[in-house]
PDB file of C-alpha atoms in Angstrom:
ATOM      1  CA  UNK A   1    -119.394 198.644  82.988  1.00  0.00           C
ATOM      2  CA  UNK A   2    -119.924 195.662  85.460  1.00  0.00           C
ATOM      3  CA  UNK A   3    -119.521 195.737  89.444  1.00  0.00           C
ATOM      4  CA  UNK A   4    -117.343 193.404  91.371  1.00  0.00           C
ATOM      5  CA  UNK A   5    -119.304 190.213  92.105  1.00  0.00           C
ATOM      6  CA  UNK A   6    -119.767 189.894  95.843  1.00  0.00           C
ATOM      7  CA  UNK A   7    -117.711 189.204  98.765  1.00  0.00           C
ATOM      8  CA  UNK A   8    -117.478 186.089 101.079  1.00  0.00           C
ATOM      9  CA  UNK A   9    -118.290 186.239 103.890  1.00  0.00           C
ATOM     10  CA  UNK A  10    -115.463 188.113 106.624  1.00  0.00           C
ATOM     11  CA  UNK A  11    -114.141 187.027 109.885  1.00  0.00           C
ATOM     12  CA  UNK A  12    -112.330 184.277 111.335  1.00  0.00           C
ATOM     13  CA  UNK A  13    -111.479 181.741 109.335  1.00  0.00           C
ATOM     14  CA  UNK A  14    -112.947 178.160 110.440  1.00  0.00           C
ATOM     15  CA  UNK A  15    -111.004 174.487 110.277  1.00  0.00           C
ATOM     16  CA  UNK A  16    -107.690 174.005 108.743  1.00  0.00           C
ATOM     17  CA  UNK A  17    -108.053 177.425 107.798  1.00  0.00           C
ATOM     18  CA  UNK A  18    -108.290 178.589 111.809  1.00  0.00           C
ATOM     19  CA  UNK A  19    -106.114 176.104 113.478  1.00  0.00           C
ATOM     20  CA  UNK A  20    -103.207 176.352 111.202  1.00  0.00           C
ATOM     21  CA  UNK A  21    -101.270 174.376 108.440  1.00  0.00           C
ATOM     22  CA  UNK A  22     -97.499 173.686 107.450  1.00  0.00           C
ATOM     23  CA  UNK A  23     -96.463 175.871 103.655  1.00  0.00           C
ATOM     24  CA  UNK A  24     -93.288 175.346 101.692  1.00  0.00           C
ATOM     25  CA  UNK A  25     -90.645 178.766 100.836  1.00  0.00           C
ATOM     26  CA  UNK A  26     -91.147 177.735  97.238  1.00  0.00           C
ATOM     27  CA  UNK A  27     -90.352 181.665  95.973  1.00  0.00           C
ATOM     28  CA  UNK A  28     -88.231 184.669  97.199  1.00  0.00           C
ATOM     29  CA  UNK A  29     -87.645 187.581  95.366  1.00  0.00           C
ATOM     30  CA  UNK A  30     -86.558 191.651  95.882  1.00  0.00           C
ATOM     31  CA  UNK A  31     -89.316 194.084  94.837  1.00  0.00           C
ATOM     32  CA  UNK A  32     -88.383 197.125  96.174  1.00  0.00           C
ATOM     33  CA  UNK A  33     -85.477 198.358  98.425  1.00  0.00           C
ATOM     34  CA  UNK A  34     -86.534 196.804 101.457  1.00  0.00           C
ATOM     35  CA  UNK A  35     -88.709 194.419 100.501  1.00  0.00           C
ATOM     36  CA  UNK A  36     -88.923 191.060 100.058  1.00  0.00           C
ATOM     37  CA  UNK A  37     -91.868 188.692  97.686  1.00  0.00           C
ATOM     38  CA  UNK A  38     -92.269 185.218  98.967  1.00  0.00           C
ATOM     39  CA  UNK A  39     -94.184 182.666  97.646  1.00  0.00           C
ATOM     40  CA  UNK A  40     -96.248 179.573  99.697  1.00  0.00           C
ATOM     41  CA  UNK A  41     -97.097 176.414  99.012  1.00  0.00           C
ATOM     42  CA  UNK A  42     -97.891 173.298 100.482  1.00  0.00           C
ATOM     43  CA  UNK A  43     -96.131 170.377 100.695  1.00  0.00           C
ATOM     44  CA  UNK A  44     -97.346 167.969  97.645  1.00  0.00           C
ATOM     45  CA  UNK A  45     -99.101 170.810  95.966  1.00  0.00           C
ATOM     46  CA  UNK A  46    -102.583 169.868  98.627  1.00  0.00           C
ATOM     47  CA  UNK A  47    -104.540 173.070  97.527  1.00  0.00           C
ATOM     48  CA  UNK A  48    -104.758 176.096 100.043  1.00  0.00           C
ATOM     49  CA  UNK A  49    -108.301 177.262 100.943  1.00  0.00           C
ATOM     50  CA  UNK A  50    -109.269 179.761  98.825  1.00  0.00           C
ATOM     51  CA  UNK A  51    -109.633 183.843  99.312  1.00  0.00           C
ATOM     52  CA  UNK A  52    -111.109 186.681  97.771  1.00  0.00           C
ATOM     53  CA  UNK A  53    -109.048 190.089  98.077  1.00  0.00           C
ATOM     54  CA  UNK A  54    -108.281 192.157 100.848  1.00  0.00           C
ATOM     55  CA  UNK A  55    -107.564 188.682 102.840  1.00  0.00           C
ATOM     56  CA  UNK A  56    -104.708 188.071 105.288  1.00  0.00           C
ATOM     57  CA  UNK A  57    -102.249 185.839 106.617  1.00  0.00           C
ATOM     58  CA  UNK A  58    -101.062 185.139 110.011  1.00  0.00           C
ATOM     59  CA  UNK A  59     -97.481 184.135 109.285  1.00  0.00           C
ATOM     60  CA  UNK A  60     -96.373 181.876 112.851  1.00  0.00           C
ATOM     61  CA  UNK A  61     -92.666 182.915 112.776  1.00  0.00           C
ATOM     62  CA  UNK A  62     -92.537 180.532 116.593  1.00  0.00           C
ATOM     63  CA  UNK A  63     -94.454 180.428 119.176  1.00  0.00           C
ATOM     64  CA  UNK A  64     -94.713 184.071 120.395  1.00  0.00           C
ATOM     65  CA  UNK A  65     -93.981 185.151 117.384  1.00  0.00           C
ATOM     66  CA  UNK A  66     -96.748 185.969 114.595  1.00  0.00           C
ATOM     67  CA  UNK A  67     -97.845 188.365 112.225  1.00  0.00           C
ATOM     68  CA  UNK A  68    -100.428 189.334 109.897  1.00  0.00           C
ATOM     69  CA  UNK A  69     -99.459 189.698 105.838  1.00  0.00           C
ATOM     70  CA  UNK A  70    -101.963 190.798 103.296  1.00  0.00           C
ATOM     71  CA  UNK A  71    -102.178 188.323 100.606  1.00  0.00           C
ATOM     72  CA  UNK A  72    -100.905 189.955  97.084  1.00  0.00           C
ATOM     73  CA  UNK A  73    -100.813 187.273  94.568  1.00  0.00           C
ATOM     74  CA  UNK A  74    -103.474 185.587  92.779  1.00  0.00           C
ATOM     75  CA  UNK A  75    -106.738 184.923  94.099  1.00  0.00           C
ATOM     76  CA  UNK A  76    -107.577 182.254  92.114  1.00  0.00           C
ATOM     77  CA  UNK A  77    -104.601 180.589  92.321  1.00  0.00           C
ATOM     78  CA  UNK A  78    -104.985 177.368  94.777  1.00  0.00           C
ATOM     79  CA  UNK A  79    -101.488 176.402  94.387  1.00  0.00           C
ATOM     80  CA  UNK A  80     -99.920 179.253  95.820  1.00  0.00           C
ATOM     81  CA  UNK A  81     -99.871 182.619  98.180  1.00  0.00           C
ATOM     82  CA  UNK A  82     -97.536 185.399  97.609  1.00  0.00           C
ATOM     83  CA  UNK A  83     -97.033 187.748 100.096  1.00  0.00           C
ATOM     84  CA  UNK A  84     -94.993 190.889 100.456  1.00  0.00           C
ATOM     85  CA  UNK A  85     -92.532 191.984 103.584  1.00  0.00           C
ATOM     86  CA  UNK A  86     -90.883 195.340 104.195  1.00  0.00           C
ATOM     87  CA  UNK A  87     -88.050 195.204 106.559  1.00  0.00           C
ATOM     88  CA  UNK A  88     -88.835 197.093 109.572  1.00  0.00           C
ATOM     89  CA  UNK A  89     -85.706 197.562 111.564  1.00  0.00           C
ATOM     90  CA  UNK A  90     -88.239 199.779 114.399  1.00  0.00           C
ATOM     91  CA  UNK A  91     -90.200 197.240 114.572  1.00  0.00           C
ATOM     92  CA  UNK A  92     -90.974 193.786 116.520  1.00  0.00           C
ATOM     93  CA  UNK A  93     -89.185 191.581 114.957  1.00  0.00           C
ATOM     94  CA  UNK A  94     -91.476 189.367 112.182  1.00  0.00           C
ATOM     95  CA  UNK A  95     -90.416 191.604 109.166  1.00  0.00           C
ATOM     96  CA  UNK A  96     -86.297 191.263 109.993  1.00  0.00           C
ATOM     97  CA  UNK A  97     -86.538 187.355 111.584  1.00  0.00           C
ATOM     98  CA  UNK A  98     -88.547 186.889 107.115  1.00  0.00           C
ATOM     99  CA  UNK A  99     -84.949 189.248 105.561  1.00  0.00           C
ATOM    100  CA  UNK A 100     -82.838 187.587 107.374  1.00  0.00           C
ATOM    101  CA  UNK A 101     -83.391 184.076 108.462  1.00  0.00           C
ATOM    102  CA  UNK A 102     -86.642 182.814 106.713  1.00  0.00           C
ATOM    103  CA  UNK A 103     -84.927 181.128 103.363  1.00  0.00           C
ATOM    104  CA  UNK A 104     -85.776 179.443 100.408  1.00  0.00           C
ATOM    105  CA  UNK A 105     -87.420 175.605 101.708  1.00  0.00           C
ATOM    106  CA  UNK A 106     -88.557 176.615 104.724  1.00  0.00           C
ATOM    107  CA  UNK A 107     -91.462 175.817 106.230  1.00  0.00           C
ATOM    108  CA  UNK A 108     -93.286 178.154 108.437  1.00  0.00           C
ATOM    109  CA  UNK A 109     -96.449 177.464 109.232  1.00  0.00           C
ATOM    110  CA  UNK A 110     -99.741 179.726 108.389  1.00  0.00           C
ATOM    111  CA  UNK A 111    -102.887 180.154 109.605  1.00  0.00           C
ATOM    112  CA  UNK A 112    -106.592 182.220 107.332  1.00  0.00           C
ATOM    113  CA  UNK A 113    -107.289 183.408 105.401  1.00  0.00           C
ATOM    114  CA  UNK A 114    -109.076 185.949 106.801  1.00  0.00           C
ATOM    115  CA  UNK A 115    -110.663 188.888 105.437  1.00  0.00           C
ATOM    116  CA  UNK A 116    -111.268 191.935 107.127  1.00  0.00           C
ATOM    117  CA  UNK A 117    -111.226 194.411 104.116  1.00  0.00           C
ATOM    118  CA  UNK A 118    -113.653 193.140 101.355  1.00  0.00           C
ATOM    119  CA  UNK A 119    -113.756 194.175  98.069  1.00  0.00           C
ATOM    120  CA  UNK A 120    -117.335 195.188  97.701  1.00  0.00           C
ATOM    121  CA  UNK A 121    -119.026 195.102  94.347  1.00  0.00           C
ATOM    122  CA  UNK A 122    -119.850 198.813  93.451  1.00  0.00           C
ATOM    123  CA  UNK A 123    -119.894 200.674  90.075  1.00  0.00           C
ATOM    124  CA  UNK A 124    -116.356 201.691  90.923  1.00  0.00           C
ATOM    125  CA  UNK A 125    -113.408 202.129  93.192  1.00  0.00           C
ATOM    126  CA  UNK A 126    -110.674 204.793  94.120  1.00  0.00           C
ATOM    127  CA  UNK A 127    -108.274 202.390  96.018  1.00  0.00           C
ATOM    128  CA  UNK A 128    -105.143 204.526  97.442  1.00  0.00           C
ATOM    129  CA  UNK A 129    -102.153 203.125  98.615  1.00  0.00           C
ATOM    130  CA  UNK A 130     -99.060 204.790 101.199  1.00  0.00           C
ATOM    131  CA  UNK A 131     -95.524 201.967 100.637  1.00  0.00           C
ATOM    132  CA  UNK A 132     -96.225 198.371 101.399  1.00  0.00           C
ATOM    133  CA  UNK A 133     -99.660 199.607 101.729  1.00  0.00           C
ATOM    134  CA  UNK A 134    -100.291 197.986  98.209  1.00  0.00           C
ATOM    135  CA  UNK A 135    -100.329 194.961  98.852  1.00  0.00           C
ATOM    136  CA  UNK A 136    -104.012 194.527  99.595  1.00  0.00           C
ATOM    137  CA  UNK A 137    -105.031 196.015  96.433  1.00  0.00           C
ATOM    138  CA  UNK A 138    -103.492 194.710  94.565  1.00  0.00           C
ATOM    139  CA  UNK A 139    -106.156 191.712  93.617  1.00  0.00           C
ATOM    140  CA  UNK A 140    -108.671 194.424  94.195  1.00  0.00           C
ATOM    141  CA  UNK A 141    -107.406 195.744  91.469  1.00  0.00           C
ATOM    142  CA  UNK A 142    -107.158 192.430  90.100  1.00  0.00           C
ATOM    143  CA  UNK A 143    -110.821 191.965  89.998  1.00  0.00           C
ATOM    144  CA  UNK A 144    -111.683 195.159  88.779  1.00  0.00           C
ATOM    145  CA  UNK A 145    -110.511 194.840  85.019  1.00  0.00           C
ATOM    146  CA  UNK A 146    -111.596 190.739  85.046  1.00  0.00           C
ATOM    147  CA  UNK A 147    -114.983 192.618  85.354  1.00  0.00           C
ATOM    148  CA  UNK A 148    -114.591 195.821  84.100  1.00  0.00           C
ATOM    149  CA  UNK A 149    -115.451 198.296  86.640  1.00  0.00           C
ATOM    150  CA  UNK A 150    -113.925 201.379  86.806  1.00  0.00           C
ATOM    151  CA  UNK A 151    -111.009 202.734  89.492  1.00  0.00           C
ATOM    152  CA  UNK A 152    -108.300 204.970  90.166  1.00  0.00           C
ATOM    153  CA  UNK A 153    -105.248 204.242  92.129  1.00  0.00           C
ATOM    154  CA  UNK A 154    -103.321 206.619  94.089  1.00  0.00           C
ATOM    155  CA  UNK A 155     -99.849 205.525  95.025  1.00  0.00           C
ATOM    156  CA  UNK A 156     -97.427 207.043  97.356  1.00  0.00           C
ATOM    157  CA  UNK A 157     -93.991 206.266  98.770  1.00  0.00           C
ATOM    158  CA  UNK A 158     -90.916 208.143 100.025  1.00  0.00           C
ATOM    159  CA  UNK A 159     -89.633 207.321  96.587  1.00  0.00           C
ATOM    160  CA  UNK A 160     -89.479 205.462  93.565  1.00  0.00           C
ATOM    161  CA  UNK A 161     -87.211 203.206  94.593  1.00  0.00           C
ATOM    162  CA  UNK A 162     -89.308 201.838  97.667  1.00  0.00           C
ATOM    163  CA  UNK A 163     -92.634 200.818  95.505  1.00  0.00           C
ATOM    164  CA  UNK A 164     -93.149 197.890  95.337  1.00  0.00           C
ATOM    165  CA  UNK A 165     -95.103 196.726  92.500  1.00  0.00           C
ATOM    166  CA  UNK A 166     -93.966 199.515  90.238  1.00  0.00           C
ATOM    167  CA  UNK A 167     -93.113 198.553  87.421  1.00  0.00           C
ATOM    168  CA  UNK A 168     -96.372 195.986  86.682  1.00  0.00           C
ATOM    169  CA  UNK A 169     -98.935 199.126  87.451  1.00  0.00           C
ATOM    170  CA  UNK A 170     -96.928 201.546  85.229  1.00  0.00           C
ATOM    171  CA  UNK A 171     -98.539 202.130  81.782  1.00  0.00           C
ATOM    172  CA  UNK A 172    -101.749 202.251  82.970  1.00  0.00           C
ATOM    173  CA  UNK A 173    -104.170 205.555  82.741  1.00  0.00           C
ATOM    174  CA  UNK A 174    -106.243 204.960  85.509  1.00  0.00           C
ATOM    175  CA  UNK A 175    -102.586 204.400  87.789  1.00  0.00           C
ATOM    176  CA  UNK A 176    -100.881 207.937  89.284  1.00  0.00           C
ATOM    177  CA  UNK A 177     -97.986 206.446  90.744  1.00  0.00           C
ATOM    178  CA  UNK A 178     -96.763 209.890  93.663  1.00  0.00           C
ATOM    179  CA  UNK A 179     -93.116 208.990  95.324  1.00  0.00           C
ATOM    180  CA  UNK A 180     -92.332 211.012  97.816  1.00  0.00           C
ATOM    181  CA  UNK A 181     -89.675 212.871  96.357  1.00  0.00           C
ATOM    182  CA  UNK A 182     -90.815 214.415  93.532  1.00  0.00           C
ATOM    183  CA  UNK A 183     -93.960 214.879  94.022  1.00  0.00           C
ATOM    184  CA  UNK A 184     -95.063 215.073  97.511  1.00  0.00           C
ATOM    185  CA  UNK A 185     -96.910 214.395  99.648  1.00  0.00           C
ATOM    186  CA  UNK A 186    -100.019 211.751  98.763  1.00  0.00           C
ATOM    187  CA  UNK A 187    -102.689 214.664  97.545  1.00  0.00           C
ATOM    188  CA  UNK A 188    -105.509 213.292  99.443  1.00  0.00           C
ATOM    189  CA  UNK A 189    -108.332 216.586  99.151  1.00  0.00           C
ATOM    190  CA  UNK A 190    -108.007 216.932  95.154  1.00  0.00           C
ATOM    191  CA  UNK A 191    -107.513 212.561  94.955  1.00  0.00           C
ATOM    192  CA  UNK A 192    -110.674 212.950  97.063  1.00  0.00           C
ATOM    193  CA  UNK A 193    -112.365 216.145  95.542  1.00  0.00           C
ATOM    194  CA  UNK A 194    -111.892 214.709  91.975  1.00  0.00           C
ATOM    195  CA  UNK A 195    -113.611 211.500  92.507  1.00  0.00           C
ATOM    196  CA  UNK A 196    -117.279 210.343  92.166  1.00  0.00           C
ATOM    197  CA  UNK A 197    -119.042 210.262  95.267  1.00  0.00           C
ATOM    198  CA  UNK A 198    -120.875 206.934  94.542  1.00  0.00           C
ATOM    199  CA  UNK A 199    -117.095 205.097  94.449  1.00  0.00           C
ATOM    200  CA  UNK A 200    -116.112 203.579  97.598  1.00  0.00           C
ATOM    201  CA  UNK A 201    -112.863 204.963  98.538  1.00  0.00           C
ATOM    202  CA  UNK A 202    -110.044 201.624 100.112  1.00  0.00           C
ATOM    203  CA  UNK A 203    -106.998 202.952 101.605  1.00  0.00           C
ATOM    204  CA  UNK A 204    -104.056 200.971 103.140  1.00  0.00           C
ATOM    205  CA  UNK A 205    -100.577 203.118 104.939  1.00  0.00           C
ATOM    206  CA  UNK A 206     -99.398 204.501 107.061  1.00  0.00           C
ATOM    207  CA  UNK A 207    -101.352 205.777 110.045  1.00  0.00           C
ATOM    208  CA  UNK A 208    -100.370 209.812 108.784  1.00  0.00           C
ATOM    209  CA  UNK A 209    -102.157 208.935 104.976  1.00  0.00           C
ATOM    210  CA  UNK A 210    -105.264 206.971 106.535  1.00  0.00           C
ATOM    211  CA  UNK A 211    -106.206 209.617 109.403  1.00  0.00           C
ATOM    212  CA  UNK A 212    -106.184 212.161 106.579  1.00  0.00           C
ATOM    213  CA  UNK A 213    -108.403 210.211 104.326  1.00  0.00           C
ATOM    214  CA  UNK A 214    -110.230 209.336 107.010  1.00  0.00           C
ATOM    215  CA  UNK A 215    -111.239 213.050 108.527  1.00  0.00           C
ATOM    216  CA  UNK A 216    -111.535 214.181 104.429  1.00  0.00           C
ATOM    217  CA  UNK A 217    -114.554 211.435 103.558  1.00  0.00           C
ATOM    218  CA  UNK A 218    -115.736 212.410 106.736  1.00  0.00           C
ATOM    219  CA  UNK A 219    -117.196 215.424 105.068  1.00  0.00           C
ATOM    220  CA  UNK A 220    -118.938 213.925 102.909  1.00  0.00           C
ATOM    221  CA  UNK A 221    -121.535 211.876 104.274  1.00  0.00           C
ATOM    222  CA  UNK A 222    -122.467 209.262 101.160  1.00  0.00           C
ATOM    223  CA  UNK A 223    -118.751 208.828 101.166  1.00  0.00           C
ATOM    224  CA  UNK A 224    -117.741 205.042 101.295  1.00  0.00           C
ATOM    225  CA  UNK A 225    -114.771 203.628 103.264  1.00  0.00           C
ATOM    226  CA  UNK A 226    -112.553 201.367 103.908  1.00  0.00           C
ATOM    227  CA  UNK A 227    -109.321 200.957 105.281  1.00  0.00           C
ATOM    228  CA  UNK A 228    -107.171 198.612 106.507  1.00  0.00           C
ATOM    229  CA  UNK A 229    -104.387 199.209 109.843  1.00  0.00           C
ATOM    230  CA  UNK A 230    -101.486 197.305 110.129  1.00  0.00           C
ATOM    231  CA  UNK A 231    -101.094 199.127 113.272  1.00  0.00           C
ATOM    232  CA  UNK A 232    -103.717 199.781 115.861  1.00  0.00           C
ATOM    233  CA  UNK A 233    -105.409 203.292 114.842  1.00  0.00           C
ATOM    234  CA  UNK A 234    -104.425 206.083 117.434  1.00  0.00           C
ATOM    235  CA  UNK A 235    -107.707 205.946 119.995  1.00  0.00           C
ATOM    236  CA  UNK A 236    -109.556 209.199 120.890  1.00  0.00           C
ATOM    237  CA  UNK A 237    -110.165 210.076 124.116  1.00  0.00           C
ATOM    238  CA  UNK A 238    -112.021 205.990 125.367  1.00  0.00           C
ATOM    239  CA  UNK A 239    -113.545 205.849 129.094  1.00  0.00           C
ATOM    240  CA  UNK A 240    -112.124 204.160 132.383  1.00  0.00           C
ATOM    241  CA  UNK A 241    -111.937 200.967 132.685  1.00  0.00           C
ATOM    242  CA  UNK A 242    -114.854 199.372 134.951  1.00  0.00           C
ATOM    243  CA  UNK A 243    -114.878 196.318 136.331  1.00  0.00           C
ATOM    244  CA  UNK A 244    -117.570 193.880 134.880  1.00  0.00           C
ATOM    245  CA  UNK A 245    -119.009 190.433 133.785  1.00  0.00           C
ATOM    246  CA  UNK A 246    -118.903 188.382 130.656  1.00  0.00           C
ATOM    247  CA  UNK A 247    -121.003 185.104 130.760  1.00  0.00           C
ATOM    248  CA  UNK A 248    -120.511 182.884 128.141  1.00  0.00           C
ATOM    249  CA  UNK A 249    -123.501 181.296 126.721  1.00  0.00           C
ATOM    250  CA  UNK A 250    -122.138 177.886 125.160  1.00  0.00           C
ATOM    251  CA  UNK A 251    -121.925 177.057 128.856  1.00  0.00           C
ATOM    252  CA  UNK A 252    -123.106 179.661 131.450  1.00  0.00           C
ATOM    253  CA  UNK A 253    -119.886 180.700 131.920  1.00  0.00           C
ATOM    254  CA  UNK A 254    -119.770 183.262 134.415  1.00  0.00           C
ATOM    255  CA  UNK A 255    -116.813 185.086 134.691  1.00  0.00           C
ATOM    256  CA  UNK A 256    -115.699 188.987 136.623  1.00  0.00           C
ATOM    257  CA  UNK A 257    -112.898 190.864 134.568  1.00  0.00           C
ATOM    258  CA  UNK A 258    -111.516 193.201 136.575  1.00  0.00           C
ATOM    259  CA  UNK A 259    -110.333 196.846 135.615  1.00  0.00           C
ATOM    260  CA  UNK A 260    -106.727 195.939 135.514  1.00  0.00           C
ATOM    261  CA  UNK A 261    -107.675 193.415 133.186  1.00  0.00           C
ATOM    262  CA  UNK A 262    -108.203 192.190 129.547  1.00  0.00           C
ATOM    263  CA  UNK A 263    -111.414 190.601 128.784  1.00  0.00           C
ATOM    264  CA  UNK A 264    -109.283 188.300 126.962  1.00  0.00           C
ATOM    265  CA  UNK A 265    -106.488 187.379 129.741  1.00  0.00           C
ATOM    266  CA  UNK A 266    -109.520 187.052 132.113  1.00  0.00           C
ATOM    267  CA  UNK A 267    -111.261 184.118 129.306  1.00  0.00           C
ATOM    268  CA  UNK A 268    -108.009 182.274 128.417  1.00  0.00           C
ATOM    269  CA  UNK A 269    -106.972 182.144 131.754  1.00  0.00           C
ATOM    270  CA  UNK A 270    -109.747 179.901 132.287  1.00  0.00           C
ATOM    271  CA  UNK A 271    -109.212 178.004 129.525  1.00  0.00           C
ATOM    272  CA  UNK A 272    -112.026 178.944 126.567  1.00  0.00           C
ATOM    273  CA  UNK A 273    -110.535 177.870 123.386  1.00  0.00           C
ATOM    274  CA  UNK A 274    -109.990 182.237 122.172  1.00  0.00           C
ATOM    275  CA  UNK A 275    -108.404 182.246 118.509  1.00  0.00           C
ATOM    276  CA  UNK A 276    -106.180 185.233 118.757  1.00  0.00           C
ATOM    277  CA  UNK A 277    -102.773 186.497 116.740  1.00  0.00           C
ATOM    278  CA  UNK A 278    -102.217 190.240 116.209  1.00  0.00           C
ATOM    279  CA  UNK A 279    -103.405 191.638 119.904  1.00  0.00           C
ATOM    280  CA  UNK A 280    -103.586 195.039 118.917  1.00  0.00           C
ATOM    281  CA  UNK A 281    -107.395 195.228 117.663  1.00  0.00           C
ATOM    282  CA  UNK A 282    -105.899 194.325 114.716  1.00  0.00           C
ATOM    283  CA  UNK A 283    -106.517 191.658 112.586  1.00  0.00           C
ATOM    284  CA  UNK A 284    -110.266 190.367 113.590  1.00  0.00           C
ATOM    285  CA  UNK A 285    -108.307 186.965 114.326  1.00  0.00           C
ATOM    286  CA  UNK A 286    -110.669 186.618 117.618  1.00  0.00           C
ATOM    287  CA  UNK A 287    -114.473 188.600 116.802  1.00  0.00           C
ATOM    288  CA  UNK A 288    -116.982 187.130 118.885  1.00  0.00           C
ATOM    289  CA  UNK A 289    -120.017 187.243 118.587  1.00  0.00           C
ATOM    290  CA  UNK A 290    -121.450 189.502 120.878  1.00  0.00           C
ATOM    291  CA  UNK A 291    -125.514 187.514 122.139  1.00  0.00           C
ATOM    292  CA  UNK A 292    -126.126 190.623 125.293  1.00  0.00           C
ATOM    293  CA  UNK A 293    -124.818 193.831 126.839  1.00  0.00           C
ATOM    294  CA  UNK A 294    -123.655 197.103 125.273  1.00  0.00           C
ATOM    295  CA  UNK A 295    -119.512 196.251 123.952  1.00  0.00           C
ATOM    296  CA  UNK A 296    -117.162 199.366 123.900  1.00  0.00           C
ATOM    297  CA  UNK A 297    -115.656 199.001 121.135  1.00  0.00           C
ATOM    298  CA  UNK A 298    -112.408 200.044 121.696  1.00  0.00           C
ATOM    299  CA  UNK A 299    -110.684 197.960 117.442  1.00  0.00           C
ATOM    300  CA  UNK A 300    -108.928 198.582 114.744  1.00  0.00           C
ATOM    301  CA  UNK A 301    -110.313 196.949 112.780  1.00  0.00           C
ATOM    302  CA  UNK A 302    -115.282 196.960 113.170  1.00  0.00           C
ATOM    303  CA  UNK A 303    -115.677 199.763 110.551  1.00  0.00           C
ATOM    304  CA  UNK A 304    -117.876 202.784 112.396  1.00  0.00           C
ATOM    305  CA  UNK A 305    -121.398 201.151 111.070  1.00  0.00           C
ATOM    306  CA  UNK A 306    -119.836 197.653 112.446  1.00  0.00           C
ATOM    307  CA  UNK A 307    -119.042 198.649 115.630  1.00  0.00           C
ATOM    308  CA  UNK A 308    -122.249 200.499 116.114  1.00  0.00           C
ATOM    309  CA  UNK A 309    -124.592 197.177 115.250  1.00  0.00           C
ATOM    310  CA  UNK A 310    -123.205 196.012 118.640  1.00  0.00           C
ATOM    311  CA  UNK A 311    -122.870 192.467 117.707  1.00  0.00           C
ATOM    312  CA  UNK A 312    -119.695 192.052 118.031  1.00  0.00           C
ATOM    313  CA  UNK A 313    -116.530 192.522 119.450  1.00  0.00           C
ATOM    314  CA  UNK A 314    -113.188 192.969 119.689  1.00  0.00           C
ATOM    315  CA  UNK A 315    -111.916 190.495 122.040  1.00  0.00           C
ATOM    316  CA  UNK A 316    -108.184 191.332 122.441  1.00  0.00           C
ATOM    317  CA  UNK A 317    -109.060 195.031 122.670  1.00  0.00           C
ATOM    318  CA  UNK A 318    -112.282 196.162 123.710  1.00  0.00           C
ATOM    319  CA  UNK A 319    -114.322 196.013 127.369  1.00  0.00           C
ATOM    320  CA  UNK A 320    -117.826 196.763 127.650  1.00  0.00           C
ATOM    321  CA  UNK A 321    -120.324 199.390 128.562  1.00  0.00           C
ATOM    322  CA  UNK A 322    -122.780 197.044 130.348  1.00  0.00           C
ATOM    323  CA  UNK A 323    -122.576 195.241 133.640  1.00  0.00           C
ATOM    324  CA  UNK A 324    -122.723 191.923 131.372  1.00  0.00           C
ATOM    325  CA  UNK A 325    -121.765 191.042 128.070  1.00  0.00           C
ATOM    326  CA  UNK A 326    -123.562 188.195 126.650  1.00  0.00           C
ATOM    327  CA  UNK A 327    -120.213 186.319 124.289  1.00  0.00           C
ATOM    328  CA  UNK A 328    -121.021 183.916 121.855  1.00  0.00           C
ATOM    329  CA  UNK A 329    -118.559 181.318 123.588  1.00  0.00           C
TER     330      UNK A 329
END
């Protein structure tokens, strides 16, 4: 048995990948009820930026509509990206645009890949997926298989028909498919009670599932947990917004951030080049190094240990606990 090799550095992509580049929709197929898979390639077959399991893309659907989707195809294919998108009628419009109007041959601008959900080396893994949360875990499963690393996958969905890639996963004794209409909700307590304590848990899915897994893992101090969120986590009580000053180390510029304004808005208004995408604290695009002061974290990307380190923050939602914050901008 061997552990999966080290993951590449996390954080914002640079250069061409960060600026965005055109891709062509070269494949489109249904992979479950309400879920469509897209295959994206560069015009002329130019190689795409490399990525590792856990990475996601920004799809720039228009000037105001940018959405993040996990890469779910082979990580060693330099010519093709694959994503899968569930249509959310109650969402903000990105999935409806993709399902209703994005067709074969269309050109769509992509930014990334970016990885805030890396697969770290371990002797084994517990994977827990809810619904479309299976997508970032698929490349992780393949990486574990290739490395000969042990794992268990518990995959739930509303019904068997709604569970993307179920045919690919069926037949593997390490995989349990648990559609809710047949087996009830995912048995989080049972899953974690029987899993080796030294195996990290990787979980992606709807917020109630993530909250249940986080609560259960908090009872095991030695357990390593990594989660990927599609929407901001339900916030605990936060301090009242306070005014502070942000200093930009590269230019020496100092900006006042009033209590009623976001740090991101102040930076953009001053002409500071900050790459943004979700503006909800879930994608990690605007992650920025902190050189001085103590950030007040309000994101859903950084782990507890990363937040406690205080050396970075997610600009779109976070603030400062100290009167002055120095950023590497």
